[in-house]
CSV table of C-alpha atoms in Angstrom, one decimal:
chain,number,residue,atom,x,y,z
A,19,UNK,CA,103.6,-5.6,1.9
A,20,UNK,CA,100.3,-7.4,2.4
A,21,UNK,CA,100.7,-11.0,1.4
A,22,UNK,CA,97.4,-12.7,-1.1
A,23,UNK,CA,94.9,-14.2,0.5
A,24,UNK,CA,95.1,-18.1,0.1
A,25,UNK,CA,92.5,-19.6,-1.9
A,26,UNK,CA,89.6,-21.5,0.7
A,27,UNK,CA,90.6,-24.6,-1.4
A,28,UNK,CA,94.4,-24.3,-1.2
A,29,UNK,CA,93.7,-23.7,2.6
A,30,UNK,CA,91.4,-26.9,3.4
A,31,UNK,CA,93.7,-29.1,1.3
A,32,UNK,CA,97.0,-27.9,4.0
A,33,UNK,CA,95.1,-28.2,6.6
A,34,UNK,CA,93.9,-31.7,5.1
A,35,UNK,CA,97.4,-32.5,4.1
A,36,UNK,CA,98.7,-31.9,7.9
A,37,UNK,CA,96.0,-33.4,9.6
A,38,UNK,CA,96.3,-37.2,8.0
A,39,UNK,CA,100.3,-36.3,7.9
A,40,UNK,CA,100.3,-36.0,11.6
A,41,UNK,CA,97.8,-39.5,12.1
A,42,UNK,CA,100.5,-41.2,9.8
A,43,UNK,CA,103.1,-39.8,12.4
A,44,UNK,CA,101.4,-40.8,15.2
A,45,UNK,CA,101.2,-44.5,14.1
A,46,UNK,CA,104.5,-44.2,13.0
A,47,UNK,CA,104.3,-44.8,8.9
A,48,UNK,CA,107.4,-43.5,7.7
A,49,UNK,CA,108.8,-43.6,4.3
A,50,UNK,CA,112.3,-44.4,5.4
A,51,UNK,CA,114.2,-45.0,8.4
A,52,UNK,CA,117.9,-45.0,9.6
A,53,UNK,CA,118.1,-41.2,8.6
A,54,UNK,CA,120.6,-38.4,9.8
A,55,UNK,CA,117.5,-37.0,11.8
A,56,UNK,CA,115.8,-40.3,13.2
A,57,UNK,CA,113.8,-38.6,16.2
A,58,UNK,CA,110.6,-38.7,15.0
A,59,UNK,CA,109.6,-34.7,15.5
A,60,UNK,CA,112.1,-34.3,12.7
A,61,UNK,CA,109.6,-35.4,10.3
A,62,UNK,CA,106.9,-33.0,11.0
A,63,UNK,CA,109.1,-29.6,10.4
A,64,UNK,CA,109.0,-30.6,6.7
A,65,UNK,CA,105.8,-31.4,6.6
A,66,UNK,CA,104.4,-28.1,8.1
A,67,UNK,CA,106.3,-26.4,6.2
A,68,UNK,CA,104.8,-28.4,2.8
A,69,UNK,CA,101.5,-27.8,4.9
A,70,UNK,CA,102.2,-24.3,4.4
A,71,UNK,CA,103.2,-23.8,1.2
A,72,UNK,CA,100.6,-25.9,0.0
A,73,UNK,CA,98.3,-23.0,1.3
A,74,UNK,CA,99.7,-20.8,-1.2
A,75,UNK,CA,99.9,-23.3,-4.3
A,76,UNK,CA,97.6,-20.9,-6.4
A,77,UNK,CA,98.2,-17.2,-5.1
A,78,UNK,CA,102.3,-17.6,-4.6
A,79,UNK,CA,102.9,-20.6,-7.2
A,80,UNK,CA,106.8,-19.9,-7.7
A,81,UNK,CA,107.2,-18.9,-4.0
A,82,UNK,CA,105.7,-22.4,-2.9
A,83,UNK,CA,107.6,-24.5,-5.2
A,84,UNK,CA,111.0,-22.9,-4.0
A,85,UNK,CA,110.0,-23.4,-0.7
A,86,UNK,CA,108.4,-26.7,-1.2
A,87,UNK,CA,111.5,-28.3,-3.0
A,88,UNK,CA,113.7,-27.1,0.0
A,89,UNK,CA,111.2,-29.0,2.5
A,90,UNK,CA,111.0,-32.3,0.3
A,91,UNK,CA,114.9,-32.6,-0.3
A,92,UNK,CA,114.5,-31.7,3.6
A,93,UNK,CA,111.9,-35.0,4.6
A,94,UNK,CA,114.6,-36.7,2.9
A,95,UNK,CA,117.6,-36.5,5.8
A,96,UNK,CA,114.3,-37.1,8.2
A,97,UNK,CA,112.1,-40.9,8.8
A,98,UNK,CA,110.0,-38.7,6.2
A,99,UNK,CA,106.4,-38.8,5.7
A,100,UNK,CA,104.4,-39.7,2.6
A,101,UNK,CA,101.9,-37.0,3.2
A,102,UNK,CA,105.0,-34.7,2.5
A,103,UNK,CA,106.0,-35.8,-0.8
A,104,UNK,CA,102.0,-36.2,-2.3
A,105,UNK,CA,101.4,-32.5,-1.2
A,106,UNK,CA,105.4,-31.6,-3.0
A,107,UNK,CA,103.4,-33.3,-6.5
A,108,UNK,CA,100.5,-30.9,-5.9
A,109,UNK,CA,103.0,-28.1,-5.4
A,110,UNK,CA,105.0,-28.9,-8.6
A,111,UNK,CA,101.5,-29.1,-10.4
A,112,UNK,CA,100.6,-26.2,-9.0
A,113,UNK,CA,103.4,-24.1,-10.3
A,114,UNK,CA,102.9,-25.2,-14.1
A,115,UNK,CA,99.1,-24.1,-14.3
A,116,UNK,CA,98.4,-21.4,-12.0
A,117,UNK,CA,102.7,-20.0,-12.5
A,118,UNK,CA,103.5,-17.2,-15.0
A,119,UNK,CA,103.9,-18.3,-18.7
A,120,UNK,CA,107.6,-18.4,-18.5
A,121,UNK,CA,108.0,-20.5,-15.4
A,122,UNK,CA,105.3,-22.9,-16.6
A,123,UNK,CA,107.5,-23.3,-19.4
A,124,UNK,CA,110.7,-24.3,-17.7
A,125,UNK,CA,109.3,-26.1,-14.7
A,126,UNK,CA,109.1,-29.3,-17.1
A,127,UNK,CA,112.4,-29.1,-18.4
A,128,UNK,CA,113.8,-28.3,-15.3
A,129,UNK,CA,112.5,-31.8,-13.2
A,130,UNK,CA,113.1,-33.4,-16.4
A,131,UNK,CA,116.7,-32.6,-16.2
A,132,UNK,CA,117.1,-33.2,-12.3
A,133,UNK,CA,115.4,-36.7,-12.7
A,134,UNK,CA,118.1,-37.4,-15.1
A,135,UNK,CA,120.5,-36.1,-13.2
A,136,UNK,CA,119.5,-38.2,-10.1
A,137,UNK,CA,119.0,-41.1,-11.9
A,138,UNK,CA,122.6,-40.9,-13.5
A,139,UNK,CA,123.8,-40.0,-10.5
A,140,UNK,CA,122.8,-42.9,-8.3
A,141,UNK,CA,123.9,-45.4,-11.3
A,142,UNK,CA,127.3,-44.3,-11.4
A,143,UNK,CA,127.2,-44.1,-7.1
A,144,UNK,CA,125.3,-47.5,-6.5
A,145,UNK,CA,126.5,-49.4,-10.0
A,146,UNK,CA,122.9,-51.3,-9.5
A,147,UNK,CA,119.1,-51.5,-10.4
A,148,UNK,CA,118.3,-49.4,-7.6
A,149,UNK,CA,119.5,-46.8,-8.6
A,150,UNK,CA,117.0,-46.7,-11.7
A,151,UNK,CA,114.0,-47.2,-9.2
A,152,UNK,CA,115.4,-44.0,-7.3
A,153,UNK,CA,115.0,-42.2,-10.5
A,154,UNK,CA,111.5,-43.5,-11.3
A,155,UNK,CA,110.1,-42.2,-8.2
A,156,UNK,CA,112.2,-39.0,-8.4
A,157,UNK,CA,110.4,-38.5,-12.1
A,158,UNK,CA,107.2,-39.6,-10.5
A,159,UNK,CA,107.4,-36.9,-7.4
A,160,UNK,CA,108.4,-34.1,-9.9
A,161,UNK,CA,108.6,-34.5,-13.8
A,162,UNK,CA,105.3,-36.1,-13.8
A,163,UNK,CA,102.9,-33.8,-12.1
A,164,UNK,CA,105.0,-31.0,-13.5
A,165,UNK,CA,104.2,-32.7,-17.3
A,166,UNK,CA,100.4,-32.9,-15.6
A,167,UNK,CA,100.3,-29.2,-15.2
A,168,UNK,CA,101.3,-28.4,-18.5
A,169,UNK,CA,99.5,-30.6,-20.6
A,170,UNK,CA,96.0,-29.2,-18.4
A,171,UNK,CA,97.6,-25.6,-19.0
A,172,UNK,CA,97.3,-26.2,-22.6
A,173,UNK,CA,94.3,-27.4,-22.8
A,174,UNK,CA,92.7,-24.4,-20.3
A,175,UNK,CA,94.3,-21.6,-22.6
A,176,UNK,CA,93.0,-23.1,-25.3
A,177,UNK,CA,89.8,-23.3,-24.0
A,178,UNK,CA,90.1,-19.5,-23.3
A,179,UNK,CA,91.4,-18.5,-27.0
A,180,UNK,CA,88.1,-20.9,-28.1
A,181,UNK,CA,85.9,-19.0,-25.8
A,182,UNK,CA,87.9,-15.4,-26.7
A,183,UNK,CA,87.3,-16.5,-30.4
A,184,UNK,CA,83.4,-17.1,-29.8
A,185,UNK,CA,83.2,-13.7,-27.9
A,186,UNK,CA,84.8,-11.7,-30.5
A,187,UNK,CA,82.9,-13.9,-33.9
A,188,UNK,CA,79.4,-13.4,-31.6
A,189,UNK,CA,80.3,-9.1,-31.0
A,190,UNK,CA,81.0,-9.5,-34.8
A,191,UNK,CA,78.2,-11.1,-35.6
A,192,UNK,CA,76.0,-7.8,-33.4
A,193,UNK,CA,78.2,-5.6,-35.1
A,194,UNK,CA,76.8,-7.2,-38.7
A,195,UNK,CA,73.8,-7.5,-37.3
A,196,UNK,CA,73.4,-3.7,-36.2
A,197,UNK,CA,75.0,-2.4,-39.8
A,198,UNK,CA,72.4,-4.4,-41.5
A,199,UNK,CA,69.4,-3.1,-39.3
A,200,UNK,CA,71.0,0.6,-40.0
A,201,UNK,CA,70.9,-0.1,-43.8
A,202,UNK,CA,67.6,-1.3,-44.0
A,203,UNK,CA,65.9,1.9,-42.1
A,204,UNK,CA,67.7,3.8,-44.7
A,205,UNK,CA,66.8,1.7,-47.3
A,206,UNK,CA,63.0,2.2,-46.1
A,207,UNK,CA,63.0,5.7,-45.2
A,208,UNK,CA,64.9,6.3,-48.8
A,209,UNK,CA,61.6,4.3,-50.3
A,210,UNK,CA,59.3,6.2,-48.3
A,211,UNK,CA,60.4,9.4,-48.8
A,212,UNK,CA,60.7,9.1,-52.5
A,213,UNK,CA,57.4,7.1,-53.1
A,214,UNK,CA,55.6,9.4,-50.8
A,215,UNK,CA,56.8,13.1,-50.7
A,216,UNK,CA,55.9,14.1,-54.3
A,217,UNK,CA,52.5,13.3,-53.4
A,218,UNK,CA,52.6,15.0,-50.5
A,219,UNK,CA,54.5,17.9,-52.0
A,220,UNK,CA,51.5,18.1,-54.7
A,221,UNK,CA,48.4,18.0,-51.9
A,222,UNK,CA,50.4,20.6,-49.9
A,223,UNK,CA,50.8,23.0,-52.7
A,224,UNK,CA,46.9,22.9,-54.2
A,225,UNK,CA,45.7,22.4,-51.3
A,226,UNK,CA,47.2,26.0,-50.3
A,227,UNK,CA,46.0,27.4,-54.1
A,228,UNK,CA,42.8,26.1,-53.3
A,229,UNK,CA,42.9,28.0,-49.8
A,230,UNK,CA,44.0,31.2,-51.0
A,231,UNK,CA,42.4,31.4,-54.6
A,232,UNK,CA,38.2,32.1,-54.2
A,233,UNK,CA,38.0,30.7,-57.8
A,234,UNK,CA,35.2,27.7,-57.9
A,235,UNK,CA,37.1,26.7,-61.1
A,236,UNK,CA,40.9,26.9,-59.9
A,237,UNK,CA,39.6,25.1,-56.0
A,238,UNK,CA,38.0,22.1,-58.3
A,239,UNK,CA,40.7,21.7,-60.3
A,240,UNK,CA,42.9,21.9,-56.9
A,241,UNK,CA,40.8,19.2,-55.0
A,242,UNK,CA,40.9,16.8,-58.1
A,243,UNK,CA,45.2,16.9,-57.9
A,244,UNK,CA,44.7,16.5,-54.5
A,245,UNK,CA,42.3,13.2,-54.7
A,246,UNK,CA,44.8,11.7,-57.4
A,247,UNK,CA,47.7,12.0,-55.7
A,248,UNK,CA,46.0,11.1,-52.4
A,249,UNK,CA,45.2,8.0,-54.1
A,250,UNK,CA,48.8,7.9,-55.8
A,251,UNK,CA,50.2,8.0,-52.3
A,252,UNK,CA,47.7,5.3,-50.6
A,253,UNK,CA,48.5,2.7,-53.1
A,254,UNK,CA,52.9,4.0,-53.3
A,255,UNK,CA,52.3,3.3,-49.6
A,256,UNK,CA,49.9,-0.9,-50.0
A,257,UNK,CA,53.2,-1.2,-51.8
A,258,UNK,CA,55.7,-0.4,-49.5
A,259,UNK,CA,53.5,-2.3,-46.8
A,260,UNK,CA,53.8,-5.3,-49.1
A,261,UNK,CA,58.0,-4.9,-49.4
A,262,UNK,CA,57.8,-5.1,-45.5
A,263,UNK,CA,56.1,-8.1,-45.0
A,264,UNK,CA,57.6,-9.9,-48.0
A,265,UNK,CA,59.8,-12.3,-46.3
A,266,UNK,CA,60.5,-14.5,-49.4
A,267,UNK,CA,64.0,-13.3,-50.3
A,268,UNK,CA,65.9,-10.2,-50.7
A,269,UNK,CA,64.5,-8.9,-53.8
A,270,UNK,CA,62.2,-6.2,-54.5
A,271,UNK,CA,58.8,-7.4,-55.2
A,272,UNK,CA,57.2,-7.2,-58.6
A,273,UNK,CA,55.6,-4.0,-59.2
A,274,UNK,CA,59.1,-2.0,-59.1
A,275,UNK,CA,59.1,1.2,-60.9
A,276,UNK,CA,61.2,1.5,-63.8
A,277,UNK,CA,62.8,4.0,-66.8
A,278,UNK,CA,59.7,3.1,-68.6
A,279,UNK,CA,57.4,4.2,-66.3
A,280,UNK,CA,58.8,8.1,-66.7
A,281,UNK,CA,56.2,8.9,-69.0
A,282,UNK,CA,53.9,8.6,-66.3
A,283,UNK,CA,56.2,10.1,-63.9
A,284,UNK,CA,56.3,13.5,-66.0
A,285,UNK,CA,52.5,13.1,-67.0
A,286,UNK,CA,51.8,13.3,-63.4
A,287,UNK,CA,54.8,16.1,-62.7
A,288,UNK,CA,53.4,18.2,-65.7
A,289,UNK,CA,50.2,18.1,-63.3
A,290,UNK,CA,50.8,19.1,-60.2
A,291,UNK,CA,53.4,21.9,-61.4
A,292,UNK,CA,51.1,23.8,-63.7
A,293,UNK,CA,49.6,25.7,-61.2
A,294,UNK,CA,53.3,27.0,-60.4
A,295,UNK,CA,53.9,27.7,-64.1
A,296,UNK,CA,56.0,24.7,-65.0
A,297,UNK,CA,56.5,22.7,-67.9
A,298,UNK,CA,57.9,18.8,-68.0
A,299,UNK,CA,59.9,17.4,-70.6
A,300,UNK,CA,61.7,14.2,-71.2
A,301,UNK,CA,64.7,13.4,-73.2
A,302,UNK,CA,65.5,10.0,-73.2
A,303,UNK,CA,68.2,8.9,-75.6
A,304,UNK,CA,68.9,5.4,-74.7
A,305,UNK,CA,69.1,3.4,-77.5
A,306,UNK,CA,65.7,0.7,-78.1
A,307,UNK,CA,67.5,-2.0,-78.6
A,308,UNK,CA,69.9,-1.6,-75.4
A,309,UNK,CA,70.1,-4.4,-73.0
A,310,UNK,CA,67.8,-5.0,-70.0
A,311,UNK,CA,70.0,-2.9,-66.5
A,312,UNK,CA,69.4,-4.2,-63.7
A,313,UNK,CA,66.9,-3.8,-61.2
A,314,UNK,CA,68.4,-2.0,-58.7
A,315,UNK,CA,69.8,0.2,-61.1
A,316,UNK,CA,66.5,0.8,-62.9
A,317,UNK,CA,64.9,1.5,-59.8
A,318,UNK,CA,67.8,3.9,-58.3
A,319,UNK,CA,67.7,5.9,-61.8
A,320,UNK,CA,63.8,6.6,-61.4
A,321,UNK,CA,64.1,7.1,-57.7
A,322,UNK,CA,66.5,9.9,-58.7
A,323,UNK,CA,64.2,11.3,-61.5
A,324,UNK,CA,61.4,10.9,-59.4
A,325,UNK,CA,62.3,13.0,-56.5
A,326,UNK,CA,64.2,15.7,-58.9
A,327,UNK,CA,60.6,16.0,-60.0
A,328,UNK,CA,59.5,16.4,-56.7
A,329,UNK,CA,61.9,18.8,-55.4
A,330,UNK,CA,61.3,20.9,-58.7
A,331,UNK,CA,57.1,21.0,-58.3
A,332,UNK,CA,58.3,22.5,-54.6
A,333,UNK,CA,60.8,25.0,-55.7
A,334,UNK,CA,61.5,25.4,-59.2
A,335,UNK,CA,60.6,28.8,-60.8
A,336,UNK,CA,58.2,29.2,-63.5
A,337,UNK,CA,59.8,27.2,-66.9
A,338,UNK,CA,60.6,24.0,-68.1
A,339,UNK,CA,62.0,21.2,-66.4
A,340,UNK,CA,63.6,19.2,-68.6
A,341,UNK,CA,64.8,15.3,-67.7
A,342,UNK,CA,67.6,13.5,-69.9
A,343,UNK,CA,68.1,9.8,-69.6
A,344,UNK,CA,71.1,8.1,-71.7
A,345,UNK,CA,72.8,4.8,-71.8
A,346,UNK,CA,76.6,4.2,-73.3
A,347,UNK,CA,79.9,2.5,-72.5
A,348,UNK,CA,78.8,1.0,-69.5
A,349,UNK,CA,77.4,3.4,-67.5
A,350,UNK,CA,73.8,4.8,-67.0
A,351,UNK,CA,73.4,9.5,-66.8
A,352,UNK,CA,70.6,10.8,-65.6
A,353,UNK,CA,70.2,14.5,-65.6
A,354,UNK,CA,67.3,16.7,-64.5
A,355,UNK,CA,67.5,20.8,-65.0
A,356,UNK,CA,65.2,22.8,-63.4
A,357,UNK,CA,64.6,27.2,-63.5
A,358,UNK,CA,65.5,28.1,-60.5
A,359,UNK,CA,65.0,31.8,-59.2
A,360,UNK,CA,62.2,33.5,-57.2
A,361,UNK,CA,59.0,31.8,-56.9
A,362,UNK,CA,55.4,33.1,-57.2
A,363,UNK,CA,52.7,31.4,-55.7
A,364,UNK,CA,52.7,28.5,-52.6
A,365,UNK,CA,55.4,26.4,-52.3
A,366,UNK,CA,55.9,22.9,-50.4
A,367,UNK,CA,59.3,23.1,-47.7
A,368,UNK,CA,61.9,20.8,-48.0
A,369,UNK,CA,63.7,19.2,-45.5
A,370,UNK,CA,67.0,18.0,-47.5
A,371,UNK,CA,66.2,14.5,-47.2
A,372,UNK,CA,65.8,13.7,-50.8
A,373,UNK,CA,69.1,14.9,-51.6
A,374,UNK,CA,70.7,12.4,-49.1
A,375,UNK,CA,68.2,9.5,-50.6
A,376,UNK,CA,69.7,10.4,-53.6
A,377,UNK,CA,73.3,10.2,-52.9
A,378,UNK,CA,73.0,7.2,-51.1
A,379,UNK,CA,71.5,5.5,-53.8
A,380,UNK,CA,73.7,6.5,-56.5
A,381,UNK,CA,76.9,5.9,-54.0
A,382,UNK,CA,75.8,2.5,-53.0
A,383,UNK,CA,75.4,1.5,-56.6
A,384,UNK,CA,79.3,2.9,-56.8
A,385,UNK,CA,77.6,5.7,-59.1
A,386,UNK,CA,78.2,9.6,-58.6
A,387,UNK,CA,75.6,12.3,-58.2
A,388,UNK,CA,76.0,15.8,-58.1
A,389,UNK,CA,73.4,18.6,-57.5
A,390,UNK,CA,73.7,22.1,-57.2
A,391,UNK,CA,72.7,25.5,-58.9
A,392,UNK,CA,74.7,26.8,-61.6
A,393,UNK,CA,73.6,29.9,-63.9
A,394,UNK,CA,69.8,30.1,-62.6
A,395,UNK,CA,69.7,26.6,-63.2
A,396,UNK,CA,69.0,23.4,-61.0
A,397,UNK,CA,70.9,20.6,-62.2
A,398,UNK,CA,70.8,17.2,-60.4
A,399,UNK,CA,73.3,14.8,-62.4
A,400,UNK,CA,73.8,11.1,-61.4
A,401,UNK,CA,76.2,9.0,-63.2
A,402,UNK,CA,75.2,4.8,-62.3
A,403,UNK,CA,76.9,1.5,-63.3
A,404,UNK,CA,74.9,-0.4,-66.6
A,405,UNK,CA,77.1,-3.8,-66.2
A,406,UNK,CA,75.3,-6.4,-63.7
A,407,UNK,CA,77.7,-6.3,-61.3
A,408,UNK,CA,76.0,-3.0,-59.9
A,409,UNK,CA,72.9,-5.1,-59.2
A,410,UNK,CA,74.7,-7.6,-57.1
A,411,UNK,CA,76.4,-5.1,-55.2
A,412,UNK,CA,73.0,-3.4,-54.1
């Protein structure tokens, strides 16, 4: 069994310790006299061995105190030295702070008990005052720097919980931190995919008509789409430069689309898909004297609509694409249908991403959405919250 390593402190304060122990020996300073061993090398065994266990104070704390109360109740047959007792106060301290929980505990207790017990003890052998100063010092050599330790013991551990609790509020704190970068790049690449891509979708679509089509006619009317939505994309994208470097507050900045602005949104739809045979329509049912939703609802619901549109242009078959908007008991439908089937002509791909833009929305409104393909048809269907609570949660 290999022994710990004493501490370099522990070991300079024993070898301390014995050094002005032994210059007190050699002028003689004793704390008693008249003992049971009165030769004077008596007093020296129990300080070495004090000397020694003081070496081990931190790495063997329970070890040192046994040890260390056998050499002090030791000195005591012996002239005794008063180096001996000081180090048997560092020992006792020693054993509360750097001990094991459970030993720290009862190492109070325990000299509290035997100062009592000495001190009752010598009253009822001596039947005088002395006997009350014997068990002052005795409190003084042991239930003192034992009460020492502990009340430094608490205050280190809870020093450690404070720092612990620090730790874990400032890993907290990354962790929010982190989540709240993580939801703002979706937030943005939700934005610029759905302000962008139908734009994009349109240029890449007439731009390949105006490729393959030797038509003057059909390649004017081609580059025209593709100049308006060129400019339709530059200006989506000034305004998603501005909601970057608006650092005013959380909100979305002025211009935000909303349900009234799907006119436009089908106008435009109605022109990019004609060359793909498709017709737009818009149903909207809410009623006109409904109250205001709110923002982020407004602006989820067109989001939606807008890249249904989009998705449509890219894929749908020729037919009708019809949009339906409604507003009752609380909650906001959206619903876009859309032929789908075989598809003549260029086409934009897709990459899925508009999909997940759109359920993220709708899901961090606490919405639903749906899409898939049933009976040749495309339906996208996305159910939000009217009630103003949706529009604090976003």
């Amino acid at each position: 069994m290999t022994l710990p390593r004493p501490h370099p402190h522990d070991l300079l304060l024993a070898v301390a310790g014995f050094a002005i122990g032994l210059l007190l020996w050699s002028f003689g300073l004793y704390t008693t006299g008249d003992r049971v061993f009165d030769q004077r090398w008596a007093a020296l065994v129990p300080l070495a061995v004090m000397a020694a266990v003081e070496a081990v104070r931190r790495t063997m704390p329970r070890t040192a105190l046994a040890v260390g109360t056998l050499a002090i109740v030791a000195d005591q047959f012996t002239n005794g030295n008063l180096v001996t007792v000081l180090m048997f106060t560092d020992v006792v301290y020693a054993a509360v702070v750097y001990g094991p929980p459970a030993s720290a505990r009862r190492v109070p207790y325990s000299t509290g008990l035997v100062t009592v017990a000495v001190t009752v003890g010598f009253l009822v052998w001596w039947q005088n005052a002395i006997a009350l100063l014997v068990g002052v010092i005795t409190g003084m050599v042991s239930f003192l720097p034992a009460l020492t330790g502990a009340v430094v013991r608490n205050h280190r551990e809870a020093a450690d919980a404070a720092r612990l609790r620090a730790g874990q509020t400032a890993l907290l704190a990354e962790m929010d931190r982190a989540q709240a970068v993580v939801a703002e790049r979706a937030r943005m690449a939700r934005e610029l995919h759905d302000m962008v891509a139908n734009h994009l979708s349109a240029i890449a679509i007439h731009s390949t008509a105006a490729l393959s089509l030797d038509e003057p006619a059909t390649t004017r009317q081609a580059l025209t789409v593709i100049r308006e939505n060129s400019v339709a994309g530059l200006t989506e994208m000034r305004r998603l430069i501005g909601l970057l470097r608006d650092s005013g507050g959380d909100a979305e900045p002025g211009a935000v689309p909303s349900l009234d602005a799907l006119d436009g949104l089908i106008a435009r739809a109605r022109a990019n898909g004609a060359p793909g045979g498709l017709d737009f329509v818009l149903e909207d049912t809410r009623p006109a004297d409904a109250e205001a939703l709110p923002a982020p609802v407004e602006l989820a619901a067109y989001r939606i609509v807008q890249e249904s549109l989009t998705n449509a242009v890219k894929h749908a078959s020729p037919g009708t694409v019809t949009v339906r908007v409604g507003c009752g008991d609380g909650v906001l439908t959206v619903a876009v249908d859309s032929p789908c089937g075989k598809r003549p002509g260029p086409s934009a791909p897709g990459s899925g991403a508009g999909l997940v833009g759109m359920r993220e929305r709708a899901e961090l409104l606490g919405g639903e959405f749906r899409a898939a393909a049933e009976a040749a048809v495309w339906q996208v269907r996305a159910v939000l919250p009217a009630d103003e609570k949706a529009g604090n949660d976003a």
